[in-house]
Each structure stands twice: as C-alpha cells, then as structure tokens.
PDB file of C-alpha atoms and ligand atoms in Angstrom:
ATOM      1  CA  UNK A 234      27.726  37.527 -37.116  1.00  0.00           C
ATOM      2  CA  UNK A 235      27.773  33.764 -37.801  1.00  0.00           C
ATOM      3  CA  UNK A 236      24.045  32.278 -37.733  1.00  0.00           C
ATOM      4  CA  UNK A 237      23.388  28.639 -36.220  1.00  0.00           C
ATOM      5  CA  UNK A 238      20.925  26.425 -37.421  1.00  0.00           C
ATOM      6  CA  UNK A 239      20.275  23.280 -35.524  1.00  0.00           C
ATOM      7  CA  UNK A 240      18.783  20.439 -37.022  1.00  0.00           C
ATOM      8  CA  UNK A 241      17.963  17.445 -34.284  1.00  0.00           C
ATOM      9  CA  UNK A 242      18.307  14.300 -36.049  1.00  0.00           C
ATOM     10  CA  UNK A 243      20.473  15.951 -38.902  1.00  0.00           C
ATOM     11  CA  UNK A 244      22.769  12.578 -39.345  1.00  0.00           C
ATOM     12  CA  UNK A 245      20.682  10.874 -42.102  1.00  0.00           C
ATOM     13  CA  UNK A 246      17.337  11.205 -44.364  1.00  0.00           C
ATOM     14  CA  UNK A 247      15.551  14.020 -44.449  1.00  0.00           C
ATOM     15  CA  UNK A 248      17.461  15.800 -41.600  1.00  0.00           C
ATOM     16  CA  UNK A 249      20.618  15.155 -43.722  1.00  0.00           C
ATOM     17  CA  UNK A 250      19.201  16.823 -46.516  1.00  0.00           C
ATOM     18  CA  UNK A 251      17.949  19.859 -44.358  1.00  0.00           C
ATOM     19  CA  UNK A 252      21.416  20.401 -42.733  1.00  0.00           C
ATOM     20  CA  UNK A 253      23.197  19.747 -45.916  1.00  0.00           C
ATOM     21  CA  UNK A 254      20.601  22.463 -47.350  1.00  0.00           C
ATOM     22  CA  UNK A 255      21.130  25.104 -44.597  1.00  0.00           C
ATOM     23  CA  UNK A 256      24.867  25.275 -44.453  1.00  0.00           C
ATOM     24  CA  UNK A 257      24.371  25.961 -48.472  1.00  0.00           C
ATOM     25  CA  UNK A 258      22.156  28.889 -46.686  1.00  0.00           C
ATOM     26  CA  UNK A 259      24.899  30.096 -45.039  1.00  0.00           C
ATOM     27  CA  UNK A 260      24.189  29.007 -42.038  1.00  0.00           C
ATOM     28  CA  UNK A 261      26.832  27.425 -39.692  1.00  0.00           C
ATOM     29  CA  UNK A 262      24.476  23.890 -38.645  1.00  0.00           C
ATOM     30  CA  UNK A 263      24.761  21.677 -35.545  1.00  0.00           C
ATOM     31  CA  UNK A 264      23.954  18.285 -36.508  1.00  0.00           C
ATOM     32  CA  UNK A 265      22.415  16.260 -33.415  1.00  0.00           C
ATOM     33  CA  UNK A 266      22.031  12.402 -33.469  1.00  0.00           C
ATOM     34  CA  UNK A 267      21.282   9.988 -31.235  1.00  0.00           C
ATOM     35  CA  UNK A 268      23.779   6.763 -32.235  1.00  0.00           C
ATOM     36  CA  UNK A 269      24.513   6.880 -35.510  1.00  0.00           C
ATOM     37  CA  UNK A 270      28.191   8.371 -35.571  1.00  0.00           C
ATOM     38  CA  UNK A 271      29.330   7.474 -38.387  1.00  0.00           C
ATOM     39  CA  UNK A 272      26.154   8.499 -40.997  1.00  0.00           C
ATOM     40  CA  UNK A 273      26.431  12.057 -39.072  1.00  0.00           C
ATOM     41  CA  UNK A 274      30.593  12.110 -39.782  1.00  0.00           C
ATOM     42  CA  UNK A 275      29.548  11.692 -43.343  1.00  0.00           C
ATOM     43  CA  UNK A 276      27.026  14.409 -43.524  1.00  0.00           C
ATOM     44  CA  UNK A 277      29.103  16.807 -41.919  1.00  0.00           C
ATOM     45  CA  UNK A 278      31.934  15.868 -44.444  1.00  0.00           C
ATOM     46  CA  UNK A 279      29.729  16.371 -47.158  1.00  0.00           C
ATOM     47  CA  UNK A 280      28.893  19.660 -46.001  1.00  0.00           C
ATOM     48  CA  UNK A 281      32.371  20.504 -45.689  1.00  0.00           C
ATOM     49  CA  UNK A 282      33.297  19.147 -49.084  1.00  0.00           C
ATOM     50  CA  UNK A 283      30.466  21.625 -50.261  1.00  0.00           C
ATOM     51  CA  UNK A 284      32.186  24.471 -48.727  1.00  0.00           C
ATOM     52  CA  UNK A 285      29.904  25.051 -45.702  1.00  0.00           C
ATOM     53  CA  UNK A 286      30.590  24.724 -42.249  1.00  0.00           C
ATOM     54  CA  UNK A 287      28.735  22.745 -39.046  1.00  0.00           C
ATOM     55  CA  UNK A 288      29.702  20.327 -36.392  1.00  0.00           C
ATOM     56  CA  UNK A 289      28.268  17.418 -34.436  1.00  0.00           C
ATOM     57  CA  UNK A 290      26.347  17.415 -31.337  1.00  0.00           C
ATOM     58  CA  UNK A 291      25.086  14.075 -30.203  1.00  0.00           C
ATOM     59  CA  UNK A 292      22.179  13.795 -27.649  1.00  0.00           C
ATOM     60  CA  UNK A 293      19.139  11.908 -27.464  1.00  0.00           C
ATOM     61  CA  UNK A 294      15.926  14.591 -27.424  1.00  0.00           C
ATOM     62  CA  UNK A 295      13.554  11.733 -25.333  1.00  0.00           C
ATOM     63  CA  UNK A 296      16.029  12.525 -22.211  1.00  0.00           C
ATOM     64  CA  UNK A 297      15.063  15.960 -20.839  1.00  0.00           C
ATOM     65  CA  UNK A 298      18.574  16.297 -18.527  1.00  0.00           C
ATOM     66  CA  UNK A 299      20.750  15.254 -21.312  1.00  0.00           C
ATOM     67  CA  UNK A 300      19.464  17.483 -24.104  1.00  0.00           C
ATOM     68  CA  UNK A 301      19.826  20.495 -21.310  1.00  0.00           C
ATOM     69  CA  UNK A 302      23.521  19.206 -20.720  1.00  0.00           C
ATOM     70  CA  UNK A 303      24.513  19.160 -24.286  1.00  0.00           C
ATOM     71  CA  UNK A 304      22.839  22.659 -25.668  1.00  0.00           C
ATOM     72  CA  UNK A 305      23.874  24.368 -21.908  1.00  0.00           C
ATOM     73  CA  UNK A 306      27.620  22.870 -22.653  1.00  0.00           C
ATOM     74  CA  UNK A 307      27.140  24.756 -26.237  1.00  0.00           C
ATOM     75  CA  UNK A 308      25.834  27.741 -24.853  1.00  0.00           C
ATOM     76  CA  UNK A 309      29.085  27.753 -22.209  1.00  0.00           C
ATOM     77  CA  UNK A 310      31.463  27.530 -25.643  1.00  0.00           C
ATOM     78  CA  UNK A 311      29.467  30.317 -27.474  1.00  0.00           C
ATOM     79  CA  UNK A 312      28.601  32.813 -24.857  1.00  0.00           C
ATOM     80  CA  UNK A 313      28.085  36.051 -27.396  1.00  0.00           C
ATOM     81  CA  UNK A 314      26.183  33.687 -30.173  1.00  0.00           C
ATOM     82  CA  UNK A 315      22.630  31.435 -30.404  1.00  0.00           C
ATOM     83  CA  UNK A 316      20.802  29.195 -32.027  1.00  0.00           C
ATOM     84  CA  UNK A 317      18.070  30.894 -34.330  1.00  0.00           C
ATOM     85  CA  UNK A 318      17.309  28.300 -36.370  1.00  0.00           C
ATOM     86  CA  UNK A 319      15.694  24.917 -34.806  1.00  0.00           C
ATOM     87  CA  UNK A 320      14.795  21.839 -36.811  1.00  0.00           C
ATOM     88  CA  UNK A 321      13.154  19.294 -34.588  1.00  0.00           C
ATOM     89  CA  UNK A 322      13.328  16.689 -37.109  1.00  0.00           C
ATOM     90  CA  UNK A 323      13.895  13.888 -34.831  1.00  0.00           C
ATOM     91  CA  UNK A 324      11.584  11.075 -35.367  1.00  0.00           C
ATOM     92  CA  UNK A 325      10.815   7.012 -35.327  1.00  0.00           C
ATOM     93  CA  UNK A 326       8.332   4.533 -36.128  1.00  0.00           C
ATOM     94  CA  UNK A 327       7.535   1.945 -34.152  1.00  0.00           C
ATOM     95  CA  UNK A 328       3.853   0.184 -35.802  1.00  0.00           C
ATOM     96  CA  UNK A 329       1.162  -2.164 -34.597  1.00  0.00           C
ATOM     97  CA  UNK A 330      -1.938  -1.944 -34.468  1.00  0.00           C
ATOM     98  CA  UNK A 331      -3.294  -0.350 -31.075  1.00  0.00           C
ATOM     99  CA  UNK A 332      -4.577  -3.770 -29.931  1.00  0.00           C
ATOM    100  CA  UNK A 333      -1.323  -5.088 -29.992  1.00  0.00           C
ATOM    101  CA  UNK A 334       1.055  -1.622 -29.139  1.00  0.00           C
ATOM    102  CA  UNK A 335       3.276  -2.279 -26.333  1.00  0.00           C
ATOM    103  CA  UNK A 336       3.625   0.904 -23.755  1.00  0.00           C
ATOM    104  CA  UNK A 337       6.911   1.005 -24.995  1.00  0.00           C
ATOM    105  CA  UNK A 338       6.561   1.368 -28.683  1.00  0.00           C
ATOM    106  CA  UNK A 339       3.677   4.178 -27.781  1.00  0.00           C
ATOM    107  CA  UNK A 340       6.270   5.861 -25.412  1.00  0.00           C
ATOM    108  CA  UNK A 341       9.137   5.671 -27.528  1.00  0.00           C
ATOM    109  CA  UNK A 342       7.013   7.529 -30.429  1.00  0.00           C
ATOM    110  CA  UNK A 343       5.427   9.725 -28.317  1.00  0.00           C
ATOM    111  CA  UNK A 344       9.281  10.511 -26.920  1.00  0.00           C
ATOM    112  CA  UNK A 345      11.427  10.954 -29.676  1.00  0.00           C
ATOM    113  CA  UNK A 346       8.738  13.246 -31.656  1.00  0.00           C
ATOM    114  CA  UNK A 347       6.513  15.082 -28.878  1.00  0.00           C
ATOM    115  CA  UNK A 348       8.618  15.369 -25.807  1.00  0.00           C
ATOM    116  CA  UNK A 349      11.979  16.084 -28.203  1.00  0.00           C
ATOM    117  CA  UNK A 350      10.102  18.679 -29.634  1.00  0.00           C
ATOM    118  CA  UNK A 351       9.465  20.282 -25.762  1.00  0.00           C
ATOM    119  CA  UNK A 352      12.595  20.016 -24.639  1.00  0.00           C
ATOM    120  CA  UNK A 353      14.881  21.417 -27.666  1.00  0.00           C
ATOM    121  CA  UNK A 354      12.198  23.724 -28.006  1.00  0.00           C
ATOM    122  CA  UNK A 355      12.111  25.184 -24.340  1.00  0.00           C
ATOM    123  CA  UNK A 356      15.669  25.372 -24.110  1.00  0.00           C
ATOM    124  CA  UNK A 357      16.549  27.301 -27.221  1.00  0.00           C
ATOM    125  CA  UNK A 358      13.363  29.922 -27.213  1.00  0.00           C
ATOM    126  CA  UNK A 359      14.754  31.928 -24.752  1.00  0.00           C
ATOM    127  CA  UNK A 360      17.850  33.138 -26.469  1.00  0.00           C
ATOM    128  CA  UNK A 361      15.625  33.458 -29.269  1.00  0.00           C
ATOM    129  CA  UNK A 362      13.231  35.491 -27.930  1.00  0.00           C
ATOM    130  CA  UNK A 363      16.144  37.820 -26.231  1.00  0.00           C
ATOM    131  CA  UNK A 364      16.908  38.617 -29.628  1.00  0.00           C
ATOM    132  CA  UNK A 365      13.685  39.032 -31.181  1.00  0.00           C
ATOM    133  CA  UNK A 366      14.675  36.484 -34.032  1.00  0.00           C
ATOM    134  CA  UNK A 367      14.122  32.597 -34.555  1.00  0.00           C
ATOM    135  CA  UNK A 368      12.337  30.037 -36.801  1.00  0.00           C
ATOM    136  CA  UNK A 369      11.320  26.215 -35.364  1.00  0.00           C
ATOM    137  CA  UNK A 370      10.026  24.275 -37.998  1.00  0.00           C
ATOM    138  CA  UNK A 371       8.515  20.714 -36.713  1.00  0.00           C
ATOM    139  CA  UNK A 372       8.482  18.134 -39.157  1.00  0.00           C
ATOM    140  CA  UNK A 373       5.216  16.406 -38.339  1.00  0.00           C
ATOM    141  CA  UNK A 374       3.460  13.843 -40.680  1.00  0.00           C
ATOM    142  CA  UNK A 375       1.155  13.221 -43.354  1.00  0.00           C
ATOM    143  CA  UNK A 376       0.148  10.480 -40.423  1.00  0.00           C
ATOM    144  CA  UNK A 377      -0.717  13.452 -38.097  1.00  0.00           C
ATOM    145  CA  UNK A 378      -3.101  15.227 -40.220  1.00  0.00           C
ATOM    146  CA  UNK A 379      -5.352  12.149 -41.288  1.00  0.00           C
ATOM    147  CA  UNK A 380      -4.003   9.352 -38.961  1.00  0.00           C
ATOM    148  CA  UNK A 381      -2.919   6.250 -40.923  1.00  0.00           C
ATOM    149  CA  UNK A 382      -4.289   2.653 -39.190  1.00  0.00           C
ATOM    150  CA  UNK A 383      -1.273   1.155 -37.258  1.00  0.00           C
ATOM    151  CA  UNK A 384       0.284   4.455 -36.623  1.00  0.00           C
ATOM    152  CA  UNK A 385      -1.997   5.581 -33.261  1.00  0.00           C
ATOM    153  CA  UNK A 386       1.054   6.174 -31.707  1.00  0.00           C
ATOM    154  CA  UNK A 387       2.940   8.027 -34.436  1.00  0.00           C
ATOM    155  CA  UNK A 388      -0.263  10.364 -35.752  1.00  0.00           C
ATOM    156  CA  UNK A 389      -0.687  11.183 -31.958  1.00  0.00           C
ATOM    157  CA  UNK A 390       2.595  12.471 -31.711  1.00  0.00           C
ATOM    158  CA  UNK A 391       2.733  14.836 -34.507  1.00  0.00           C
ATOM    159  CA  UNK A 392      -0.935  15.428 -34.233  1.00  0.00           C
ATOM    160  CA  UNK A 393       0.252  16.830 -30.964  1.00  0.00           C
ATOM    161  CA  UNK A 394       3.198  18.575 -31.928  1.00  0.00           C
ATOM    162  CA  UNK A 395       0.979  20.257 -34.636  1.00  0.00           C
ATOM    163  CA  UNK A 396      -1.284  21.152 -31.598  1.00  0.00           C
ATOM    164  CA  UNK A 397       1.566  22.905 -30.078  1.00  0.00           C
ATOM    165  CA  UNK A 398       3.150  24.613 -32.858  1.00  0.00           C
ATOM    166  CA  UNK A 399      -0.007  26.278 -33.349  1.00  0.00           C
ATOM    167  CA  UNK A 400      -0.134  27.782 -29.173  1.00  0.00           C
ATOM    168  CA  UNK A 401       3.502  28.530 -29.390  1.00  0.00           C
ATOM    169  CA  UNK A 402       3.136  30.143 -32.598  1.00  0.00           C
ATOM    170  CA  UNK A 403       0.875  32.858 -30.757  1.00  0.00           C
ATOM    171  CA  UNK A 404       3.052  32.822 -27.467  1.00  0.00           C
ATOM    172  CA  UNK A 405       5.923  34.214 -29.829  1.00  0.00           C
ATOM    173  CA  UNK A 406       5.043  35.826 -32.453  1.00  0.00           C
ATOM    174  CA  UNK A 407       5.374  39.566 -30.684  1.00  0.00           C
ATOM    175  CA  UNK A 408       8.877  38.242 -30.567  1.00  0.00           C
ATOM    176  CA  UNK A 409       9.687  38.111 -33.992  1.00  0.00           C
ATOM    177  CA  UNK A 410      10.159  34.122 -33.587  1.00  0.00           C
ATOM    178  CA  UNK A 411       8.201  32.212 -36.068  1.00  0.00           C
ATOM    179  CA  UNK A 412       6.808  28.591 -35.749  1.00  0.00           C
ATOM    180  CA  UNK A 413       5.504  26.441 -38.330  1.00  0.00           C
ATOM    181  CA  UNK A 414       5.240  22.903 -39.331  1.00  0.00           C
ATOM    182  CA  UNK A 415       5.797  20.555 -42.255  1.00  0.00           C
ATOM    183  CA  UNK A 416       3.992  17.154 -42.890  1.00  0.00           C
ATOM    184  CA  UNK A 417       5.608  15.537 -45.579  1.00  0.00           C
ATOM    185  CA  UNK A 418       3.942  12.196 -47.188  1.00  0.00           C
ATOM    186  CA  UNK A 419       6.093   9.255 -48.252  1.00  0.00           C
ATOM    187  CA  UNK A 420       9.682  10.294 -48.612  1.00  0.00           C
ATOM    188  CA  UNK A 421      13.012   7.970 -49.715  1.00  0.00           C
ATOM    189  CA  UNK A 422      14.509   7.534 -46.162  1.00  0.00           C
ATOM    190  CA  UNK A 423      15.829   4.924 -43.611  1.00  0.00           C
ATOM    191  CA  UNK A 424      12.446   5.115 -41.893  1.00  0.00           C
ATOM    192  CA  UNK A 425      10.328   4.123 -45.400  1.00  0.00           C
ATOM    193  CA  UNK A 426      12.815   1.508 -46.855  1.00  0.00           C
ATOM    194  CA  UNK A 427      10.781  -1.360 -45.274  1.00  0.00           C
ATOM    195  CA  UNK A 428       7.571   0.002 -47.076  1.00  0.00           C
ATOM    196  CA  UNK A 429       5.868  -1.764 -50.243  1.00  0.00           C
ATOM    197  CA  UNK A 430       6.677   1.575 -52.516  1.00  0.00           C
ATOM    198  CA  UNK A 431       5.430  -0.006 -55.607  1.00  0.00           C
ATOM    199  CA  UNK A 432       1.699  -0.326 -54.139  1.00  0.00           C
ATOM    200  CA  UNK A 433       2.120   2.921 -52.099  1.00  0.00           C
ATOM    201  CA  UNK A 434       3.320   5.194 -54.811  1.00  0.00           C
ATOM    202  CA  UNK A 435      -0.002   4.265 -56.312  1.00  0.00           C
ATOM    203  CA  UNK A 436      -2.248   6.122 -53.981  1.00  0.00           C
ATOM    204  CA  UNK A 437       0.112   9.235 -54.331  1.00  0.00           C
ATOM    205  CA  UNK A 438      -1.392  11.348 -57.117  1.00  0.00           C
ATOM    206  CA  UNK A 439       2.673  12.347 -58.405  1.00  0.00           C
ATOM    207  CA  UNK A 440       3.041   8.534 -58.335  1.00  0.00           C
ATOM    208  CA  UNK A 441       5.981   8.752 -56.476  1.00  0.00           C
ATOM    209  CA  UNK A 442       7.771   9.069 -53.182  1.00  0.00           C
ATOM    210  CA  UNK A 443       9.246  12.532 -52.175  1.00  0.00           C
ATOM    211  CA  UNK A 444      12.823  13.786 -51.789  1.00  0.00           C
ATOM    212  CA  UNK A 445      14.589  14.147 -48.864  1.00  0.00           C
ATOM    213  CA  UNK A 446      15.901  17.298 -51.164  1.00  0.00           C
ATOM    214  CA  UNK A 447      12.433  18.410 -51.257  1.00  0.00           C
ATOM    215  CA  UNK A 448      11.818  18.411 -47.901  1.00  0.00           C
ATOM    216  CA  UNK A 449      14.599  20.552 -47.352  1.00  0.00           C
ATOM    217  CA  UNK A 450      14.042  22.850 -50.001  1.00  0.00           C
ATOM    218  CA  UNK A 451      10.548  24.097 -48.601  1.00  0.00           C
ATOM    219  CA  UNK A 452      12.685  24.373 -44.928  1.00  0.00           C
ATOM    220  CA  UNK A 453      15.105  26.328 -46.381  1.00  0.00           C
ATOM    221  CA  UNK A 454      11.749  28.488 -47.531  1.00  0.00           C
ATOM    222  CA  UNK A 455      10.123  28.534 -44.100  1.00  0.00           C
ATOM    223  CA  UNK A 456      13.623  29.776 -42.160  1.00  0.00           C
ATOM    224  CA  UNK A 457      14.606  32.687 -44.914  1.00  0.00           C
ATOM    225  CA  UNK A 458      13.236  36.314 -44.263  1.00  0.00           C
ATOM    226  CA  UNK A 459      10.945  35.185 -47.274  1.00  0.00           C
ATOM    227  CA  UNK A 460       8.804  33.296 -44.916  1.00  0.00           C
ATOM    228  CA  UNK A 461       8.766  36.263 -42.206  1.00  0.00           C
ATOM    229  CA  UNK A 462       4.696  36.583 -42.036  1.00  0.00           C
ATOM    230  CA  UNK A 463       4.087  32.817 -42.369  1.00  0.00           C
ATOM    231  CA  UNK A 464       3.354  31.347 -38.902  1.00  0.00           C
ATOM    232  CA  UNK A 465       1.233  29.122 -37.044  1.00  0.00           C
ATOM    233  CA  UNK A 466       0.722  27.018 -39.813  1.00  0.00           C
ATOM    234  CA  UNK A 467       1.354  23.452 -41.326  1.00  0.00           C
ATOM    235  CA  UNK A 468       2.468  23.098 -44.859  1.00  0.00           C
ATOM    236  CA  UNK A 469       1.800  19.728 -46.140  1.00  0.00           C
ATOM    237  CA  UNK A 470       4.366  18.379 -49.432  1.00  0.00           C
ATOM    238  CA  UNK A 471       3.397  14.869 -50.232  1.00  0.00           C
ATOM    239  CA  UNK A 472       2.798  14.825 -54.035  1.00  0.00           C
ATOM    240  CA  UNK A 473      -0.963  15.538 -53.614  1.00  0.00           C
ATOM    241  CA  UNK A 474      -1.539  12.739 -51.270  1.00  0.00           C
ATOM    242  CA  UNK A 475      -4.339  13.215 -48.269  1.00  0.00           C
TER     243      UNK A 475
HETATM  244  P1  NAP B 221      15.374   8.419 -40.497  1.00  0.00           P
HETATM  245  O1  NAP B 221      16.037   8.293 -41.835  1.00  0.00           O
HETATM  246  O2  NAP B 221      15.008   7.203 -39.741  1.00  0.00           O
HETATM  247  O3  NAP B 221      16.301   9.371 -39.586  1.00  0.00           O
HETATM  248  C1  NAP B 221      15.892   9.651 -38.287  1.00  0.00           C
HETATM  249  C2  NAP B 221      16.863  10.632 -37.659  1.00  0.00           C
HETATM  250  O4  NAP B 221      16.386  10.942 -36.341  1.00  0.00           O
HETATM  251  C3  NAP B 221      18.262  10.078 -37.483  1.00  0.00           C
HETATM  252  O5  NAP B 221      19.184  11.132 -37.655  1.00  0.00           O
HETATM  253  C4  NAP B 221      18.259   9.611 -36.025  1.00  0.00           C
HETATM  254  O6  NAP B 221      19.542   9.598 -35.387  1.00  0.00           O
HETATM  255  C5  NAP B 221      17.419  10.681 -35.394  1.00  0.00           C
HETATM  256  N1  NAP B 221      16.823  10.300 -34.119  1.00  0.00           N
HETATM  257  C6  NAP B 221      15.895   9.332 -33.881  1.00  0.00           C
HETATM  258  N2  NAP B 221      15.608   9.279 -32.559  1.00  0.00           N
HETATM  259  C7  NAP B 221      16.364  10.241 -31.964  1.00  0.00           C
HETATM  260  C8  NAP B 221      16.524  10.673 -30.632  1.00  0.00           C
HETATM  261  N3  NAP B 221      15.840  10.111 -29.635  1.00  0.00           N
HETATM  262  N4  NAP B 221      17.396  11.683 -30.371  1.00  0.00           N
HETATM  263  C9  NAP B 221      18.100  12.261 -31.382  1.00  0.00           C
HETATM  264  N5  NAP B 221      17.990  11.881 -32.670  1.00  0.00           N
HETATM  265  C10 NAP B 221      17.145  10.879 -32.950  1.00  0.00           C
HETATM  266  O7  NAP B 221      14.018   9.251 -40.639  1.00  0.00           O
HETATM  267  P2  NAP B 221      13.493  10.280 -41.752  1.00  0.00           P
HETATM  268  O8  NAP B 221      12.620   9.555 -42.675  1.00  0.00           O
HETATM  269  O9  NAP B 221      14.618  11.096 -42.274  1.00  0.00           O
HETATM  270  O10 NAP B 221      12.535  11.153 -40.844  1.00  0.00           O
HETATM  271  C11 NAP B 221      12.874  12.447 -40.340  1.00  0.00           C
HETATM  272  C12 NAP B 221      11.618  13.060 -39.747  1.00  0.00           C
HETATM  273  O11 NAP B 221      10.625  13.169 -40.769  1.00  0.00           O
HETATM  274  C13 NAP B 221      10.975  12.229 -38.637  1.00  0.00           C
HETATM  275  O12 NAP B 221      10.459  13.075 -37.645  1.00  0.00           O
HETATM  276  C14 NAP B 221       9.851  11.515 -39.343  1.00  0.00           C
HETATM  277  O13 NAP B 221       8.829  11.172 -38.453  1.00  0.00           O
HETATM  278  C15 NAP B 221       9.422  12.576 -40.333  1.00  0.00           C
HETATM  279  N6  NAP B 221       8.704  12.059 -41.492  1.00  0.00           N
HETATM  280  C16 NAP B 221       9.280  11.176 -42.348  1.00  0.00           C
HETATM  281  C17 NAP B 221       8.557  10.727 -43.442  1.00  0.00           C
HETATM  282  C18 NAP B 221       9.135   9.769 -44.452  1.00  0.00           C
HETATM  283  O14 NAP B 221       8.386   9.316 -45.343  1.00  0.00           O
HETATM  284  N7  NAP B 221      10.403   9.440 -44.392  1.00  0.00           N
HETATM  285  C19 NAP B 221       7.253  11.172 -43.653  1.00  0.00           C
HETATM  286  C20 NAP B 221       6.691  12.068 -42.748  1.00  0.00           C
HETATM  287  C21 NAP B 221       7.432  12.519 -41.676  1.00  0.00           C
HETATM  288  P3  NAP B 221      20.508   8.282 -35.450  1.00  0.00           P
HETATM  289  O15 NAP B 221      21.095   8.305 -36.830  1.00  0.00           O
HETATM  290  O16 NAP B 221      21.515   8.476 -34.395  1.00  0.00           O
HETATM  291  O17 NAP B 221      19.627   7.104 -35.230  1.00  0.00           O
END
C-alpha cells in the first residue's frame, strides 16, 4: 500500500528538502504551498527527476475552511488511502520589536505557525488514529526554546506549538501515532537570507549555518519505524547553538 507523507510548506527551504527527502523514503509526498507555484513545480520535478513520486496541493494553513476543503477534496480522490505522515513545516517571520509589532505581524506569525499546526493537525489525526499509525513532526524554533529579542511573536508561536506537541503527544500515543518536534537554529533558507550570517555564524559553536539537508535528514529519522518509542519530545539541531 502506497504511504503519503504531507509536508505543509514543502515548495522551498527546508520543507523542500524534507519532501525531496521523504519521497527518497519511499513515500508518495503532497507538497502544500501557499503562493509560490512555480518554486513548488520545481521541487516536485526534482523529485520526479530523482525517481520518486508526489504532487501539489496548494492551501494556505492560517484559513481553517480552506485547509478542510483542500485535504476533504483529497480524502474524496483517495477514499481506501491516508495521510500518515504530517510535516507542519509552514512558517514566517515577520520582526519588530514588541513596542512597535503591529496586530497584524503578531497574527500573521501566530497564524501561519500555531493555528496551521491545529488545523492540518485536527484534520488528518483521525484517519491516523483509525489506523493506529502516524508521525507529525512540528518544526518549531531555536526562537521557541530561548526566545530571541524581536521575535515575541515568532518564539510565542512555536513556544506554543511545542506546548501542544507535548499534550497531543499523550492524547495519542495509545494510538500508535507519534508526535514530536524539531527546533532547528540558523539554517540557509528564503526566511534567513536577509540575516548578517557572517556575525551570526559566530555565536554558533559549528561556526556555521545548518542545511536544509540536515533538517530533513533528522525528519526522515523521526518518521521511520526507527523513531517508534521517541515521542513527546523536541529535538533541537542548530550546530550547538542555545
Ligand atoms: P521559507 O524558505 O520562507 O519557506 C516557507 C515555506 O512555508 C514556503 O513553502 C511557503 O509557501 C510556506 N508557507 C508560508 N506561509 C504559509 C501558509 N500560510 N500556508 C501554506 N504555506 C505557507 O522558510 P524555511 O526557512 O524553509 O522555514 C521552514 C520552517 O522552518 C518554518 O516553520 C520556520 O519557522 C522554521 N525554521 C526555520 C529556520 C531557519 O533558519 N530557516 C530556523 C528555525 C525554524 P510559499 O512558497 O507559497 O510562500
């Protein structure tokens, strides 16, 4: 039976490299995006190219009717298969200091990270726990574990989603569905590119940004039956940076 892995925000980054990584799993991978067509066309190509299989399924995860359209309209075109793999991955930045944050850059944040994370999440658990089998893995943040100044808004969220990996963890885990999280530190992406890398690879102890490739790698660890007792729990990779 073919197994589906679906990675929200899977069109560029670190998402990319987890899709990219899963179909070389084995697993067929549904790569959601929010606007980007054309950086999620060449992902799935790539994965093609590779010899693995996906497809696209566009939907923003901040709008709680339209990410219940798109997985329901999935569900309607699969109706003996599921999604046991989930990779809420979707994620911006929007900085300022809190003094300054506009409700708008909090609520985007807060949206795209925390409320994405409920409402992929809700939807696809039940299938899931049907079939006593699934793996979510959340990629949180470095910025959720310590908070970083000018990122209330951004630590909050994946402080929070941490929060509630570790309560669904429990709610599940009878179930044979595992939930865990991963807070990576500075990693080569769209989202870092306006960062000053050569002062802030200095306070990494590796001296160096991660991976996307890296990223993926300990994902592709956290979904395999090798990782079937490991739940609950959030596995930091940021080249020895706290
Ligand atoms: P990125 O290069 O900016 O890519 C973000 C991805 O998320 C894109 O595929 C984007 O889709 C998608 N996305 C954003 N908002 C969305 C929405 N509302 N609905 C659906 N998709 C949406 O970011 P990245 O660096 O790869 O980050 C991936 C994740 O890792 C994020 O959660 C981020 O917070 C986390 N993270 C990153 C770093 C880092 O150093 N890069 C460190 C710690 C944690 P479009 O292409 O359509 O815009």
């Amino acid at each position: 039976m073919k197994k589906y892995a679906l990675v929200t925000g899977g069109s560029r980054g670190i998402g990319a490299a987890i899709a990219s990584q899963l179909a070389a799993d084995g697993y067929h991978v549904i790569i959601n995006y929010r606007s980007n067509a054309e950086a999620a066309k060449e992902t799935l190509q790539a994965i093609e190219a590779a010899g693995g299989e996906g497809e696209l399924l566009p939907f923003d995860v901040t709008e709680e009717h339209t990410v219940d359209e798109a997985l329901e309209q999935w569900e309607e075109r699969h109706p003996d298969e599921y999604i046991s793999v989930l990779v809420n991955n979707a994620g911006v930045r929007s900085d300022n200091l809190m003094v300054f944050m506009e409700t708008e850059q909090w609520n985007r944040v807060m949206g795209a990270s925390l409320n994405g994370f409920f409402f992929v999440t809700r939807r696809l658990l039940k299938n899931m726990i049907t079939h006593r089998n699934g793996r979510i893995v959340n990629i949180a943040s470095l910025s959720g574990l310590k908070g970083l100044p000018g990122q209330s808004n951004y630590s909050a969220a994946k402080a929070a989603m941490i929060g509630a990996m570790k309560a669904l963890a429990q709610e599940v885990a009878l179930r044979k569905v595992t939930v865990n999280a991963v807070a990576p530190g500075f990693i080569h992406s769209d989202m870092t590119k306006d960062l000053n890398e050569a002062e802030l690879k200095k306070t990494v102890p590796m001296h160096r940004f991660g991976e996307p490739q890296e990223v993926a790698d300990l994902v592709s660890f956290l979904v395999s039956p090798k990782a079937s007792y490991i739940t609950g729990q959030t596995i930091s990779i940021n080249g020895g940076l706290y």
